[in-house]
Tab-separated table of C-alpha atoms in Angstrom:
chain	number	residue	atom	x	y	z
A	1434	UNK	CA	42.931	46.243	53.961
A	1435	UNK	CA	45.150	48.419	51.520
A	1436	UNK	CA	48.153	47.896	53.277
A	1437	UNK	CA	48.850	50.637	56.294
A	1438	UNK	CA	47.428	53.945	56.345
A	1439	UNK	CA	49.526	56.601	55.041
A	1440	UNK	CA	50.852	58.274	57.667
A	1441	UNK	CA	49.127	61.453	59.353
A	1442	UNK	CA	48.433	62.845	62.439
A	1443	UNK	CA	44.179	63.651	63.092
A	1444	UNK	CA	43.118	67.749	63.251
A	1445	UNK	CA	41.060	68.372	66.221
A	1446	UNK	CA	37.700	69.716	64.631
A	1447	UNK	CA	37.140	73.187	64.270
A	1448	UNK	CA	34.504	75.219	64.586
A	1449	UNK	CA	32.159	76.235	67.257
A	1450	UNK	CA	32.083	72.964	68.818
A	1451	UNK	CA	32.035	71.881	72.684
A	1452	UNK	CA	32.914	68.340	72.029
A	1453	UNK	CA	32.735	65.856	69.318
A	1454	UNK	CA	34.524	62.396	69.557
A	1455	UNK	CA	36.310	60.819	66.608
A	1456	UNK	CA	34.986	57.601	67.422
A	1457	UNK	CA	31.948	56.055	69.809
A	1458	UNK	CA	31.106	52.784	69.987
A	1459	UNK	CA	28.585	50.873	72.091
A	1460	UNK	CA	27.314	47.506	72.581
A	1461	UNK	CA	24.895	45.154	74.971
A	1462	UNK	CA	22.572	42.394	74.502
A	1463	UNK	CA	19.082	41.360	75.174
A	1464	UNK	CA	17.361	37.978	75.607
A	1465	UNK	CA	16.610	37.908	71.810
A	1466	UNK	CA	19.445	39.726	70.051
A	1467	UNK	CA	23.297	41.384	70.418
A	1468	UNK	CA	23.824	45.039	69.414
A	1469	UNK	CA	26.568	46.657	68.284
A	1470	UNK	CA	27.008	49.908	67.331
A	1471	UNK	CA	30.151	52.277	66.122
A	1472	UNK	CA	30.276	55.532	64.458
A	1473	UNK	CA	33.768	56.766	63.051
A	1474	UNK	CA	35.420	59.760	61.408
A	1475	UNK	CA	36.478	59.328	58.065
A	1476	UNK	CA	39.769	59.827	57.309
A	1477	UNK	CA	39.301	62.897	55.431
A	1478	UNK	CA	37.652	64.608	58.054
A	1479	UNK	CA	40.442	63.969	60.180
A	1480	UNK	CA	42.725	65.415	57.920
A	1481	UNK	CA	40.787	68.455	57.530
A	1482	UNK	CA	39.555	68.680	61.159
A	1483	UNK	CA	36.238	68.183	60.551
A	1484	UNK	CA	33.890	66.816	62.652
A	1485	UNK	CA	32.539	63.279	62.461
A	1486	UNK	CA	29.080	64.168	60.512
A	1487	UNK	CA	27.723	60.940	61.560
A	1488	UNK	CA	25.948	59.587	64.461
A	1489	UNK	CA	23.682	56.834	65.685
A	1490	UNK	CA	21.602	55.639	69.262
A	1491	UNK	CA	20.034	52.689	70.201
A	1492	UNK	CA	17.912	52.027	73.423
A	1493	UNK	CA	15.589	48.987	74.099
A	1494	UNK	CA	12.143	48.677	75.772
A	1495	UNK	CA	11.987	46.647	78.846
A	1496	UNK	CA	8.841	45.607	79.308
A	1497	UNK	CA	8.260	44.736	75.446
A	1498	UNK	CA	12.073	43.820	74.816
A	1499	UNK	CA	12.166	45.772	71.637
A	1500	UNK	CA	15.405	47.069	70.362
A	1501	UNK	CA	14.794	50.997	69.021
A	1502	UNK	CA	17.836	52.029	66.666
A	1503	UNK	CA	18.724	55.078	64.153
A	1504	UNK	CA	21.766	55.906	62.366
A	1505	UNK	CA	21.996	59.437	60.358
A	1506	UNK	CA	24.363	60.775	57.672
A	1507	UNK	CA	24.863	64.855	58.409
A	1508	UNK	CA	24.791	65.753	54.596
A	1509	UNK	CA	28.588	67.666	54.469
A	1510	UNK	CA	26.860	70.407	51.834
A	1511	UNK	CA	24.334	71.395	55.281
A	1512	UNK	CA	27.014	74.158	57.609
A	1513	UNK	CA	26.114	72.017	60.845
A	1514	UNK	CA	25.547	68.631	60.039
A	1515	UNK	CA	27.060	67.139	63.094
A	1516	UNK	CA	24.291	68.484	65.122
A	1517	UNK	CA	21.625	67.763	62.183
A	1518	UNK	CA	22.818	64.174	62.160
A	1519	UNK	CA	23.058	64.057	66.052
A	1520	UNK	CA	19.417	65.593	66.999
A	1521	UNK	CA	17.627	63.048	64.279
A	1522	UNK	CA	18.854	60.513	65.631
A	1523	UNK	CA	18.282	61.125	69.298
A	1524	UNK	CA	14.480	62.643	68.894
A	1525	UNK	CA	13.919	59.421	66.485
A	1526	UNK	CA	14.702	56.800	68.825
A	1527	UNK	CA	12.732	58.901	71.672
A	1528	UNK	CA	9.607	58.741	69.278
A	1529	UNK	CA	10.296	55.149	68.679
A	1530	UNK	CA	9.751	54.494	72.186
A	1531	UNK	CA	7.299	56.231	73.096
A	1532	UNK	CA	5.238	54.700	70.555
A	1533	UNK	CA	6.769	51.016	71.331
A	1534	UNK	CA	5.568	51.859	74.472
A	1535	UNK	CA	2.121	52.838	73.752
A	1536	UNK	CA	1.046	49.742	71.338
A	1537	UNK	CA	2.790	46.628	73.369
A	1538	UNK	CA	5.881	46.424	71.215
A	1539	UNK	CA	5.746	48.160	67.480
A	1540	UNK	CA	5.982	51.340	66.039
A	1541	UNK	CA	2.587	52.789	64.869
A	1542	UNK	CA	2.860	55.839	62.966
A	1543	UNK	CA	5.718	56.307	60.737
A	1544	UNK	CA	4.998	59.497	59.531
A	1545	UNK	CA	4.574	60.729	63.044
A	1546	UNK	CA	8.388	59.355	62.939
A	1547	UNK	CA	9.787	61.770	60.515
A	1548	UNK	CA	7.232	64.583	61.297
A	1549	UNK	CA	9.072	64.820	64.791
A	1550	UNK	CA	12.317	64.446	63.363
A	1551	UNK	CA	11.678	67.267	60.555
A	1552	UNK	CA	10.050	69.522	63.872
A	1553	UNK	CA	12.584	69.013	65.824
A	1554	UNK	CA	15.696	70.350	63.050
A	1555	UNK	CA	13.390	73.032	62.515
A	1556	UNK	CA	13.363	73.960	65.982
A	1557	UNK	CA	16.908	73.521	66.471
A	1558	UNK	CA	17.912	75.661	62.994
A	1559	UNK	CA	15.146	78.176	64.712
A	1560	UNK	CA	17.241	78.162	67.884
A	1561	UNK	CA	20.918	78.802	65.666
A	1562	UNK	CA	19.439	80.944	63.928
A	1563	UNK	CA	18.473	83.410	66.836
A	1564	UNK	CA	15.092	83.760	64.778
A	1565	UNK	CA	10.973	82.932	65.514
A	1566	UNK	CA	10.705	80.469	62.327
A	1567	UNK	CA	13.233	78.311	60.204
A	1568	UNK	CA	11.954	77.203	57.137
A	1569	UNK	CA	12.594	74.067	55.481
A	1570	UNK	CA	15.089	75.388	53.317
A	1571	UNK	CA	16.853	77.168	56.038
A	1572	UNK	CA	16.930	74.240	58.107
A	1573	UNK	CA	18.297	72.326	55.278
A	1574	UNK	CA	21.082	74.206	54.363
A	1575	UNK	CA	22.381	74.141	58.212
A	1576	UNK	CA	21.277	70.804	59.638
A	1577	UNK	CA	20.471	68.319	56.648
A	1578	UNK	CA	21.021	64.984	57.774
A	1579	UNK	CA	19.512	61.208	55.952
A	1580	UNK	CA	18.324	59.258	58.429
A	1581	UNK	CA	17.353	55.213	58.819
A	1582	UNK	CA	15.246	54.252	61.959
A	1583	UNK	CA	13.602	51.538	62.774
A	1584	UNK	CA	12.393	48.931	65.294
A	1585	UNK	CA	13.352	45.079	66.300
A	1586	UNK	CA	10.305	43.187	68.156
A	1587	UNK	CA	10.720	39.571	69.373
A	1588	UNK	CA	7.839	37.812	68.624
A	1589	UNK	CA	6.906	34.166	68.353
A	1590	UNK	CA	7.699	33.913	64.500
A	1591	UNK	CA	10.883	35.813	64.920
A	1592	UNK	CA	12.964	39.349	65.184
A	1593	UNK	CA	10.193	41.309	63.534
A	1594	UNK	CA	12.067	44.139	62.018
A	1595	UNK	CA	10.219	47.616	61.027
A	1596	UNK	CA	12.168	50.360	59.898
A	1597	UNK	CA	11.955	53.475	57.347
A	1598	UNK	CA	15.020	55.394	55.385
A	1599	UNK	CA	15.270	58.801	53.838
A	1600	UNK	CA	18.511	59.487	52.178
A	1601	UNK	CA	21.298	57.300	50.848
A	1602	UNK	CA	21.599	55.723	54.371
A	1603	UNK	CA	20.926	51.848	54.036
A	1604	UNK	CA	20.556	48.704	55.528
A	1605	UNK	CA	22.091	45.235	54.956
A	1606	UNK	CA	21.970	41.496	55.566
A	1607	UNK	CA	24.562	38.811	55.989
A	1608	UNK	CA	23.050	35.508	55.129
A	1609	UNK	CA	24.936	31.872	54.301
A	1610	UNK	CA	28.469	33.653	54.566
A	1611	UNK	CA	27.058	36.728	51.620
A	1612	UNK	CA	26.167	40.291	52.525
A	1613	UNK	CA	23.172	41.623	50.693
A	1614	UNK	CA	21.451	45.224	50.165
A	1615	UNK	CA	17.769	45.034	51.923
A	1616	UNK	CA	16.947	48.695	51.676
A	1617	UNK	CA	18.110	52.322	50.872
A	1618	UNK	CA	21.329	53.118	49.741
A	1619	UNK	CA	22.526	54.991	47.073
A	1620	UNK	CA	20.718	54.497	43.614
A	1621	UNK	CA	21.904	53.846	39.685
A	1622	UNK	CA	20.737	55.667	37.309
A	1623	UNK	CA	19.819	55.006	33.501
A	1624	UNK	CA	23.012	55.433	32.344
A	1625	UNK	CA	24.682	53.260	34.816
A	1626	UNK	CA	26.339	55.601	36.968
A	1627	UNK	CA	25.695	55.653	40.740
A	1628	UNK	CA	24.068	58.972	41.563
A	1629	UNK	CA	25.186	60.653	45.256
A	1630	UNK	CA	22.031	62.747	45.297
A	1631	UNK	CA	19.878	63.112	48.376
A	1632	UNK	CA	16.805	64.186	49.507
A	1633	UNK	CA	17.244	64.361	53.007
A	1634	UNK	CA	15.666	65.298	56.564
A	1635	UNK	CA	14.095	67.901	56.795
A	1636	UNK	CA	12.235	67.020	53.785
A	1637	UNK	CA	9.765	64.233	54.732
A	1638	UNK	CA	8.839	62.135	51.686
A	1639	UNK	CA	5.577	62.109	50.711
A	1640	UNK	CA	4.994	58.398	50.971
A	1641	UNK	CA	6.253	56.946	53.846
A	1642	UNK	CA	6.183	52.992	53.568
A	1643	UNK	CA	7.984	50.724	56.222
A	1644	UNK	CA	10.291	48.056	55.361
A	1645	UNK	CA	9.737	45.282	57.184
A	1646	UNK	CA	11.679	41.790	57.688
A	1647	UNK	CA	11.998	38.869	60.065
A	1648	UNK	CA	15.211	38.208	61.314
A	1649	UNK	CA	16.424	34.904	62.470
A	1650	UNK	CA	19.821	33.126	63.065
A	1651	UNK	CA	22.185	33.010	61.593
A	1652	UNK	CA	21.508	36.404	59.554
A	1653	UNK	CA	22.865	39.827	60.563
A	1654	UNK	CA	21.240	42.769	59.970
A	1655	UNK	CA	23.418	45.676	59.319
A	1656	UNK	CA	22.175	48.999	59.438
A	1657	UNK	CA	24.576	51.898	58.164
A	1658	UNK	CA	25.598	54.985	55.976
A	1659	UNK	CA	26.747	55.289	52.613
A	1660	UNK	CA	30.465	55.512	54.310
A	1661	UNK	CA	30.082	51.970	54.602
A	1662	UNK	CA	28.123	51.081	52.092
A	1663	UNK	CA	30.030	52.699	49.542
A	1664	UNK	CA	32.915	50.787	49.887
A	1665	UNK	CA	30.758	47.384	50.890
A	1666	UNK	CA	29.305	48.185	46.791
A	1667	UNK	CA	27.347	44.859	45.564
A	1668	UNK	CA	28.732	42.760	48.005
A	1669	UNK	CA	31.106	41.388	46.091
A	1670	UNK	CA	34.417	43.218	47.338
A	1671	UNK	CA	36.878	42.387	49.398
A	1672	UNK	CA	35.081	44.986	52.527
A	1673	UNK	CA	32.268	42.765	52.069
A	1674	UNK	CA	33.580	39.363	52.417
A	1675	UNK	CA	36.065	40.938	55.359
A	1676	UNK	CA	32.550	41.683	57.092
A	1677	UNK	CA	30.947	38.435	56.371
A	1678	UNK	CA	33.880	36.703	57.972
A	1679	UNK	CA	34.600	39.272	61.043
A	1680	UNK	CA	30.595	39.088	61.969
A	1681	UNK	CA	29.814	36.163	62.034
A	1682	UNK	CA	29.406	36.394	65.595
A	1683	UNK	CA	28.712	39.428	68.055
A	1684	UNK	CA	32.206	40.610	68.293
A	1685	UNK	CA	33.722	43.447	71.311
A	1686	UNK	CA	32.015	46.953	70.701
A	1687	UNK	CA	35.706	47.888	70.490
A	1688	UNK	CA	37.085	45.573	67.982
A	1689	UNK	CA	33.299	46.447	66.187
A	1690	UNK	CA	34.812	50.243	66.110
A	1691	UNK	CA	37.977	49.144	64.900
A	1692	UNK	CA	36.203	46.465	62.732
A	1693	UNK	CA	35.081	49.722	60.711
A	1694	UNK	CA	37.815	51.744	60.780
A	1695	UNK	CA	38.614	49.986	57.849
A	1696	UNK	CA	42.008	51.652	54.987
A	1697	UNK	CA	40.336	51.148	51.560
A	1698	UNK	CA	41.125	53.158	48.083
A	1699	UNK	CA	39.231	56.469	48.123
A	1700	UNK	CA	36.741	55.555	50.735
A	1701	UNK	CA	37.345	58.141	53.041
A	1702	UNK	CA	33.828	59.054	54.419
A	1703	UNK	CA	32.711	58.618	57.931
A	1704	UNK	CA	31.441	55.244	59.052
A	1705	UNK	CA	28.307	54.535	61.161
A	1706	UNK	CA	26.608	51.084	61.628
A	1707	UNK	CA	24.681	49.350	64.043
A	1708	UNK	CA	24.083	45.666	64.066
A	1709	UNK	CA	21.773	43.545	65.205
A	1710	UNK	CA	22.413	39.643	65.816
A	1711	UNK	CA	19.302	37.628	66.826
A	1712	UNK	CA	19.685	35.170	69.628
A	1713	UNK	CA	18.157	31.280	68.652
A	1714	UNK	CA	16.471	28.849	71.193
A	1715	UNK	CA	15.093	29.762	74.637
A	1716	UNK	CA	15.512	33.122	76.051
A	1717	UNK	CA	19.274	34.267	77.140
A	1718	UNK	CA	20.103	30.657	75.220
A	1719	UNK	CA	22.774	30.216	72.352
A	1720	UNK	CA	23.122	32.776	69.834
């Protein structure tokens, strides 16, 4: 997008890990929408041989055809946010199921959400920790990870779309050829100046309130971290109307991966986004 990518050659990642891809991508579709889903290492992290900090999972419901999805941020400050980032995202799409499963097609209890999430990082900082009890604090400082989760139900009025976000992780729509922030991201202050502060997982906010839409074509819903929404901005920029264009329609999970392994200025952050592309007329018909 900047012209080539100065040239480099990727660090393995260090540290005590078994294995952690650069890049994984995924993608399938159901008789109401397409899914795609990448998450890739910045290129500072592969300079430094770091580990990609992000992650995401998806998984879908058979019997009520809803689409379960999460995509996490490990916050870089945290000493293991690869695995924070990693375990929210895997526990928070089991939850989601579960509970899809129990009440014919919708998540229930939101705060039930994050509660497992948060019990789960404490368990796991409990577990690195070789100790009986992580606190919240401890299990900040080596797993803290934002999170956005959420749920995509076909019903007869639509994609009914149900999701929460902690953190600067957002989510996204691209409607009549313009992308638009829906939810999350990061915030402006009073003076103007975009603030990178989080609050993340495993502090659970003390309201939780879903955000909730109904999706239906042509839109795309885009789901992601502030590695991509950074450089996407207002939806103005040039990343934004490459997106716009490029999405339009479901594309390969692999071009979707390389889609977002975007060269842009200083944007140098991990990317992570899932995307969700509702289906129109009868079942399995046209997109």
């Amino acid at each position: 997008m900047d012209g080539a990518v100065p040239e480099f050659d990727p660090r393995p990642p260090i540290g005590a890990l078994s294995y952690r891809p650069d890049t994984v991508c995924d993608g399938w579709s159901t008789e109401a929408l397409d899914l795609r889903l990448a998450s890739v290492r910045g290129y500072a992290h592969r300079a430094e041989g770091r580990p990609r900090e992000d992650d995401a999972a998806a998984a879908w419901d058979e019997h009520t055809r809803t689409v379960v999805f999460a995509v996490a941020d490990g916050v870089s400050d945290a000493r293991q946010p690869h695995i924070g980032s990693q375990l929210a995202c895997r526990s928070a799409v089991d939850e989601m199921l579960g509970q899809v499963r129990a009440s014919g097609g919708f998540v229930t209890d939101w705060p039930k959400l994050l509660s497992t999430v948060h019990w789960q990082l404490r368990v796991q900082a409990r577990r690195l920790l070789h100790q009986e009890d992580a606190t919240v604090d401890e299990t900040a400082d080596l797993l803290a990870t934002t999170l956005v989760a959420g749920a995509a139900t076909p019903t007869p009025a639509g994609v009914r779309v149900a999701l929460v976000s902690v953190g600067d992780s957002g989510v996204w729509l691209i409607k009549n050829g313009a992308l638009y922030p829906l939810q999350g991201g990061k915030t402006v202050g009073a003076d103007g100046l975009v603030s990178s502060a989080v609050r993340p997982l495993p502090y659970v906010p003390a309201e939780v309130v879903p955000f909730e839409y109904v999706l239906e074509p042509p839109c795309v819903l885009l789901i992601g971290t502030d590695g991509f929404g950074d450089p996407v901005g207002d939806g103005r920029g040039v990343v934004a109307q490459l997106l716009c264009r490029e999405l339009e329609r479901p594309v390969p999970p692999l071009g979707f991966a390389h889609l977002l392994d975007f060269y842009r200025e200083t944007f140098d952050d991990d990317r992570t986004l899932v995307a969700l592309w509702p289906r129109g007329g009868a079942a399995g018909g046209p997109r």
